[in-house]
mmCIF file of C-alpha atoms in Angstrom:
data_model
loop_
_atom_site.group_PDB
_atom_site.id
_atom_site.type_symbol
_atom_site.label_atom_id
_atom_site.label_comp_id
_atom_site.label_asym_id
_atom_site.label_seq_id
_atom_site.Cartn_x
_atom_site.Cartn_y
_atom_site.Cartn_z
ATOM 1 C CA MET A 1368 45.116 73.783 -113.297
ATOM 2 C CA ALA A 1369 43.871 75.047 -116.650
ATOM 3 C CA THR A 1370 46.259 77.588 -118.088
ATOM 4 C CA GLY A 1371 43.393 80.025 -118.573
ATOM 5 C CA LEU A 1372 42.455 80.293 -114.769
ATOM 6 C CA PRO A 1373 43.560 83.392 -112.921
ATOM 7 C CA ALA A 1374 46.781 83.168 -111.145
ATOM 8 C CA GLU A 1375 46.393 82.908 -107.295
ATOM 9 C CA GLY A 1376 46.517 86.653 -106.057
ATOM 10 C CA THR A 1377 44.276 87.756 -109.238
ATOM 11 C CA CYS A 1378 40.728 88.128 -110.040
ATOM 12 C CA VAL A 1379 39.071 88.518 -113.489
ATOM 13 C CA VAL A 1380 35.923 90.508 -113.511
ATOM 14 C CA TRP A 1381 33.537 90.016 -116.478
ATOM 15 C CA TRP A 1382 30.813 92.368 -117.413
ATOM 16 C CA ALA A 1383 27.729 91.706 -119.645
ATOM 17 C CA PRO A 1384 24.725 93.293 -120.608
ATOM 18 C CA ILE A 1385 21.411 91.754 -119.773
ATOM 19 C CA SER A 1386 20.065 89.725 -122.653
ATOM 20 C CA GLY A 1387 16.546 89.269 -123.665
ATOM 21 C CA SER A 1388 14.553 86.484 -121.904
ATOM 22 C CA SER A 1389 13.947 84.426 -125.042
ATOM 23 C CA ASP A 1390 17.416 84.363 -126.396
ATOM 24 C CA ALA A 1391 17.460 80.884 -127.885
ATOM 25 C CA GLU A 1392 21.481 80.476 -128.133
ATOM 26 C CA LEU A 1393 21.822 81.434 -124.482
ATOM 27 C CA LEU A 1394 19.017 79.001 -123.298
ATOM 28 C CA SER A 1395 20.657 75.947 -125.024
ATOM 29 C CA LEU A 1396 23.403 76.600 -122.334
ATOM 30 C CA LEU A 1397 21.086 76.095 -119.247
ATOM 31 C CA ASP A 1398 20.590 72.454 -117.925
ATOM 32 C CA GLU A 1399 17.054 71.304 -117.075
ATOM 33 C CA GLY A 1400 16.934 72.773 -113.610
ATOM 34 C CA GLU A 1401 17.723 76.100 -114.713
ATOM 35 C CA ARG A 1402 15.360 76.148 -117.812
ATOM 36 C CA HIS A 1403 12.642 75.144 -115.414
ATOM 37 C CA ARG A 1404 13.442 78.138 -112.976
ATOM 38 C CA HIS A 1405 13.945 80.478 -116.007
ATOM 39 C CA ALA A 1406 10.245 79.382 -117.338
ATOM 40 C CA GLY A 1407 8.954 79.868 -113.805
ATOM 41 C CA PHE A 1408 9.677 83.651 -113.580
ATOM 42 C CA GLY A 1409 6.513 85.939 -114.055
ATOM 43 C CA ASP A 1410 8.520 88.893 -114.491
ATOM 44 C CA PRO A 1411 10.234 89.276 -117.978
ATOM 45 C CA ALA A 1412 12.922 91.404 -116.591
ATOM 46 C CA GLY A 1413 13.666 88.704 -113.808
ATOM 47 C CA ARG A 1414 13.764 85.903 -116.316
ATOM 48 C CA SER A 1415 16.012 88.031 -118.612
ATOM 49 C CA ALA A 1416 18.550 88.611 -115.580
ATOM 50 C CA PHE A 1417 18.519 84.903 -114.653
ATOM 51 C CA LEU A 1418 19.257 83.917 -118.284
ATOM 52 C CA THR A 1419 22.117 86.233 -118.575
ATOM 53 C CA ALA A 1420 23.717 85.267 -115.073
ATOM 54 C CA ARG A 1421 23.531 81.630 -115.689
ATOM 55 C CA SER A 1422 24.458 81.521 -119.281
ATOM 56 C CA VAL A 1423 27.331 83.770 -119.224
ATOM 57 C CA THR A 1424 28.634 82.309 -115.939
ATOM 58 C CA ARG A 1425 28.792 79.101 -117.826
ATOM 59 C CA LEU A 1426 30.507 81.035 -120.932
ATOM 60 C CA VAL A 1427 33.155 82.491 -118.556
ATOM 61 C CA LEU A 1428 34.010 79.546 -116.777
ATOM 62 C CA GLY A 1429 33.854 77.307 -119.852
ATOM 63 C CA HIS A 1430 36.372 79.456 -121.432
ATOM 64 C CA LEU A 1431 38.666 79.891 -118.537
ATOM 65 C CA LEU A 1432 38.765 75.834 -117.914
ATOM 66 C CA ASP A 1433 38.548 74.925 -121.744
ATOM 67 C CA VAL A 1434 35.470 72.840 -121.367
ATOM 68 C CA ALA A 1435 32.085 72.998 -123.005
ATOM 69 C CA PRO A 1436 29.967 75.406 -121.116
ATOM 70 C CA GLU A 1437 26.926 73.335 -120.995
ATOM 71 C CA THR A 1438 28.783 70.441 -119.454
ATOM 72 C CA LEU A 1439 29.444 72.290 -116.366
ATOM 73 C CA ARG A 1440 27.748 71.187 -112.856
ATOM 74 C CA PHE A 1441 27.111 73.325 -109.846
ATOM 75 C CA ARG A 1442 26.105 72.442 -106.443
ATOM 76 C CA ALA A 1443 25.281 74.985 -103.318
ATOM 77 C CA THR A 1444 25.897 74.323 -99.670
ATOM 78 C CA CYS A 1445 24.827 76.589 -96.718
ATOM 79 C CA ARG A 1446 27.702 77.489 -94.768
ATOM 80 C CA ARG A 1447 25.267 77.481 -91.516
ATOM 81 C CA CYS A 1448 22.957 74.545 -91.955
ATOM 82 C CA GLY A 1449 24.634 72.760 -94.948
ATOM 83 C CA GLY A 1450 21.332 72.635 -96.921
ATOM 84 C CA PRO A 1451 21.412 73.195 -100.701
ATOM 85 C CA HIS A 1452 20.651 76.897 -100.785
ATOM 86 C CA GLY A 1453 24.214 78.436 -100.152
ATOM 87 C CA LYS A 1454 26.865 80.115 -102.328
ATOM 88 C CA PRO A 1455 26.978 77.943 -105.583
ATOM 89 C CA VAL A 1456 30.364 76.326 -106.527
ATOM 90 C CA LEU A 1457 31.678 74.266 -109.399
ATOM 91 C CA TRP A 1458 30.998 70.661 -108.796
ATOM 92 C CA SER A 1459 32.247 69.356 -112.000
ATOM 93 C CA PRO A 1460 35.009 69.373 -113.323
ATOM 94 C CA ALA A 1461 37.100 69.689 -109.914
ATOM 95 C CA THR A 1462 38.739 73.108 -109.966
ATOM 96 C CA PRO A 1463 40.521 75.685 -107.717
ATOM 97 C CA ALA A 1464 38.395 78.383 -109.410
ATOM 98 C CA ARG A 1465 35.816 80.299 -107.222
ATOM 99 C CA PHE A 1466 33.341 82.695 -108.721
ATOM 100 C CA SER A 1467 30.531 84.935 -107.806
ATOM 101 C CA VAL A 1468 27.887 86.444 -109.811
ATOM 102 C CA SER A 1469 25.538 89.463 -109.550
ATOM 103 C CA HIS A 1470 23.153 91.617 -111.682
ATOM 104 C CA SER A 1471 21.000 94.665 -111.463
ATOM 105 C CA GLY A 1472 19.234 96.559 -114.093
ATOM 106 C CA ARG A 1473 20.656 96.281 -117.226
ATOM 107 C CA TRP A 1474 24.224 94.835 -116.321
ATOM 108 C CA CYS A 1475 25.525 91.273 -115.032
ATOM 109 C CA VAL A 1476 28.927 90.853 -113.432
ATOM 110 C CA ILE A 1477 30.922 87.884 -112.962
ATOM 111 C CA ALA A 1478 34.028 87.458 -110.642
ATOM 112 C CA VAL A 1479 36.479 84.477 -110.893
ATOM 113 C CA ALA A 1480 39.595 83.939 -108.670
ATOM 114 C CA CYS A 1481 41.632 80.768 -107.691
ATOM 115 C CA GLY A 1482 42.609 79.749 -103.954
ATOM 116 C CA THR A 1483 40.196 82.409 -102.285
ATOM 117 C CA ASP A 1484 36.410 82.970 -102.034
ATOM 118 C CA VAL A 1485 35.078 85.821 -103.809
ATOM 119 C CA GLY A 1486 32.154 87.990 -103.495
ATOM 120 C CA VAL A 1487 30.976 90.419 -106.009
ATOM 121 C CA ASP A 1488 27.726 92.761 -106.100
ATOM 122 C CA VAL A 1489 26.431 95.471 -108.452
ATOM 123 C CA GLU A 1490 23.374 97.662 -107.857
ATOM 124 C CA ARG A 1491 21.759 100.184 -109.898
ATOM 125 C CA ILE A 1492 21.569 103.655 -108.063
ATOM 126 C CA GLY A 1493 17.854 103.678 -107.620
ATOM 127 C CA LEU A 1494 15.315 102.551 -104.898
ATOM 128 C CA ARG A 1495 12.662 99.645 -105.138
ATOM 129 C CA ARG A 1496 10.637 101.416 -102.484
ATOM 130 C CA ASP A 1497 10.258 105.164 -101.646
ATOM 131 C CA THR A 1498 12.723 105.451 -98.565
ATOM 132 C CA ILE A 1499 16.314 104.659 -98.222
ATOM 133 C CA PRO A 1500 16.334 101.349 -95.738
ATOM 134 C CA VAL A 1501 18.877 102.556 -93.495
ATOM 135 C CA ARG A 1502 18.319 99.797 -91.102
ATOM 136 C CA ALA A 1503 20.763 97.953 -93.106
ATOM 137 C CA LEU A 1504 23.344 100.252 -91.688
ATOM 138 C CA ALA A 1505 25.317 100.566 -88.555
ATOM 139 C CA ALA A 1506 24.683 103.574 -85.976
ATOM 140 C CA GLU A 1507 28.067 105.169 -87.261
ATOM 141 C CA GLU A 1508 27.238 104.437 -91.118
ATOM 142 C CA ARG A 1509 23.733 106.114 -90.503
ATOM 143 C CA THR A 1510 25.360 109.175 -88.944
ATOM 144 C CA ALA A 1511 27.738 109.396 -91.740
ATOM 145 C CA LEU A 1512 25.091 109.086 -94.352
ATOM 146 C CA ALA A 1513 22.984 111.750 -92.734
ATOM 147 C CA SER A 1514 26.205 114.162 -93.188
ATOM 148 C CA HIS A 1515 25.828 113.823 -96.955
ATOM 149 C CA ASP A 1516 23.654 116.477 -98.950
ATOM 150 C CA LYS A 1517 20.392 114.869 -99.882
ATOM 151 C CA ALA A 1518 21.204 114.738 -103.666
ATOM 152 C CA ASN A 1519 24.048 112.326 -102.804
ATOM 153 C CA ARG A 1520 22.579 110.425 -100.049
ATOM 154 C CA LEU A 1521 20.953 107.639 -102.320
ATOM 155 C CA ALA A 1522 24.359 106.979 -104.062
ATOM 156 C CA GLY A 1523 26.116 106.728 -100.731
ATOM 157 C CA PHE A 1524 23.628 104.157 -99.622
ATOM 158 C CA ILE A 1525 24.039 102.175 -102.500
ATOM 159 C CA ARG A 1526 27.759 102.162 -102.019
ATOM 160 C CA TYR A 1527 27.381 100.990 -98.537
ATOM 161 C CA TRP A 1528 25.065 98.180 -99.376
ATOM 162 C CA THR A 1529 27.222 96.852 -102.498
ATOM 163 C CA ARG A 1530 30.313 96.814 -100.167
ATOM 164 C CA LYS A 1531 28.289 94.720 -97.260
ATOM 165 C CA GLU A 1532 26.690 92.274 -100.232
ATOM 166 C CA ALA A 1533 29.873 91.596 -101.460
ATOM 167 C CA LEU A 1534 31.388 90.708 -98.344
ATOM 168 C CA LEU A 1535 28.608 88.533 -97.316
ATOM 169 C CA LYS A 1536 28.749 86.656 -100.590
ATOM 170 C CA ALA A 1537 32.649 86.211 -100.134
ATOM 171 C CA THR A 1538 32.083 84.530 -96.582
ATOM 172 C CA GLY A 1539 29.067 82.644 -97.886
ATOM 173 C CA ASP A 1540 26.844 83.924 -95.154
ATOM 174 C CA GLY A 1541 24.477 85.853 -97.608
ATOM 175 C CA LEU A 1542 21.563 87.769 -95.664
ATOM 176 C CA THR A 1543 21.564 85.191 -92.722
ATOM 177 C CA VAL A 1544 24.092 87.841 -91.090
ATOM 178 C CA ASP A 1545 22.533 91.258 -90.483
ATOM 179 C CA PRO A 1546 24.108 93.844 -92.865
ATOM 180 C CA ALA A 1547 23.956 96.400 -89.942
ATOM 181 C CA ALA A 1548 26.321 93.992 -88.053
ATOM 182 C CA ILE A 1549 29.267 94.894 -90.449
ATOM 183 C CA VAL A 1550 30.670 98.287 -90.660
ATOM 184 C CA VAL A 1551 32.440 99.478 -93.791
ATOM 185 C CA THR A 1552 34.441 102.578 -94.714
ATOM 186 C CA ARG A 1553 32.205 105.852 -95.752
ATOM 187 C CA PRO A 1554 31.074 105.945 -99.392
ATOM 188 C CA ASP A 1555 33.458 108.628 -99.946
ATOM 189 C CA GLN A 1556 36.516 106.739 -98.805
ATOM 190 C CA PRO A 1557 38.337 103.708 -100.229
ATOM 191 C CA ALA A 1558 36.484 100.576 -99.698
ATOM 192 C CA GLY A 1559 37.318 98.657 -96.457
ATOM 193 C CA LEU A 1560 35.949 96.646 -93.704
ATOM 194 C CA LEU A 1561 36.151 98.261 -90.299
ATOM 195 C CA HIS A 1562 34.344 95.915 -87.810
ATOM 196 C CA TRP A 1563 32.366 92.826 -88.026
ATOM 197 C CA ALA A 1564 30.068 92.228 -84.957
ATOM 198 C CA ALA A 1565 27.950 89.342 -86.644
ATOM 199 C CA GLU A 1566 28.277 86.185 -84.557
ATOM 200 C CA SER A 1567 29.517 84.080 -87.670
ATOM 201 C CA ALA A 1568 33.033 85.335 -88.003
ATOM 202 C CA PRO A 1569 34.851 85.089 -91.528
ATOM 203 C CA PRO A 1570 36.992 82.056 -92.043
ATOM 204 C CA ALA A 1571 39.798 84.318 -93.189
ATOM 205 C CA THR A 1572 40.624 87.842 -93.406
ATOM 206 C CA PRO A 1573 38.249 89.681 -95.573
ATOM 207 C CA HIS A 1574 39.399 92.217 -98.241
ATOM 208 C CA LEU A 1575 37.130 94.872 -100.143
ATOM 209 C CA ALA A 1576 37.453 96.882 -103.197
ATOM 210 C CA ASP A 1577 35.130 99.106 -105.285
ATOM 211 C CA LEU A 1578 34.805 98.265 -108.802
ATOM 212 C CA ALA A 1579 34.537 100.737 -111.926
ATOM 213 C CA ALA A 1580 30.889 100.157 -113.010
ATOM 214 C CA PRO A 1581 28.676 101.413 -115.717
ATOM 215 C CA PRO A 1582 27.051 104.905 -115.240
ATOM 216 C CA GLY A 1583 24.302 104.746 -112.880
ATOM 217 C CA TYR A 1584 25.584 101.604 -111.150
ATOM 218 C CA THR A 1585 27.946 100.939 -108.412
ATOM 219 C CA ALA A 1586 29.978 97.720 -107.746
ATOM 220 C CA ALA A 1587 32.231 96.083 -105.122
ATOM 221 C CA LEU A 1588 34.240 92.956 -104.858
ATOM 222 C CA ALA A 1589 35.234 91.163 -101.686
ATOM 223 C CA ASN A 1590 37.758 88.210 -100.919
ATOM 224 C CA LEU A 1591 39.210 86.217 -98.148
ATOM 225 C CA GLY A 1592 42.763 86.060 -97.448
ATOM 226 C CA ARG A 1593 44.962 88.429 -99.178
ATOM 227 C CA PRO A 1594 44.102 91.434 -101.327
ATOM 228 C CA LEU A 1595 43.693 90.595 -105.166
ATOM 229 C CA THR A 1596 44.807 92.355 -108.356
ATOM 230 C CA VAL A 1597 41.710 92.905 -110.574
ATOM 231 C CA SER A 1598 41.401 92.715 -114.250
ATOM 232 C CA ILE A 1599 38.397 93.559 -116.317
ATOM 233 C CA ARG A 1600 37.035 91.595 -119.313
ATOM 234 C CA ASP A 1601 33.788 91.990 -121.618
ATOM 235 C CA GLY A 1602 31.564 89.194 -120.883
ATOM 236 C CA GLY A 1603 29.364 90.453 -123.825
ATOM 237 C CA LEU A 1604 31.891 89.548 -126.264
ATOM 238 C CA LEU A 1605 31.709 85.961 -125.311
ATOM 239 C CA ALA A 1606 28.064 85.830 -125.508
ATOM 240 C CA ASP A 1607 28.204 87.277 -128.956
ATOM 241 C CA ARG A 1608 30.821 84.858 -130.005
ATOM 242 C CA PHE A 1609 28.840 81.974 -128.817
ATOM 243 C CA ARG A 1610 25.708 83.325 -130.399
ATOM 244 C CA ARG A 1611 27.594 83.515 -133.856
ATOM 245 C CA SER A 1612 28.891 79.668 -133.497
ATOM 246 C CA ALA A 1613 25.809 78.409 -132.253
ATOM 247 C CA GLY A 1614 23.618 80.158 -134.910
ATOM 248 C CA THR A 1615 20.046 79.197 -134.405
ATOM 249 C CA ALA A 1616 20.488 76.252 -132.102
ATOM 250 C CA PRO A 1617 17.288 75.116 -130.375
ATOM 251 C CA PRO A 1618 17.166 75.832 -126.474
#
């Protein structure tokens, strides 16, 4: 095992601000398929988020494994059907490292651990539509949310959502499982899973924790097995160091 990888029972979480969509140095890290996907985004914000998520994930894993980040290869396999659209894992080099990536608004977060599957989610406290989609909540969660004063109801829903999303990333189910089939603790209580009613049971005991997030955002981390000790790192520094070392390298 590379000495830079987190010890078992620990998780390193890296935060990075979203870069511009035409950042030539970061573009040079992407493989051909990633560059094709990057070019296909019609939305500049989505293109920027994709570039930051893919490139900083490569920088973080390359740093921990002591390998060139552009040489890393990934694959994805659906836990349910075996198709190539599931949770991404490192294919080469072989490693016990497991990772999860999320982005929202102006921020991207990457979580890395060894010996356990992890899931991370960050969300800006805002709405894409005019109403809170409470259908993602179980009945008892809807009741708890309704007891919040109106000013705090949106932040409470986003807290619920990040916890559920982190859990479904850790199990590899994603949104093939109805989030309303998972019951987590109230937004004003420490993060925890109360009940899993979905047909697809987690392969190991899930653990859940809230993460400190930038103002206006909320984030959560989940893993399978035993609880993790979390440390925080600055992924933006890794990106800045790479830009300085790469200079004006072409994409």
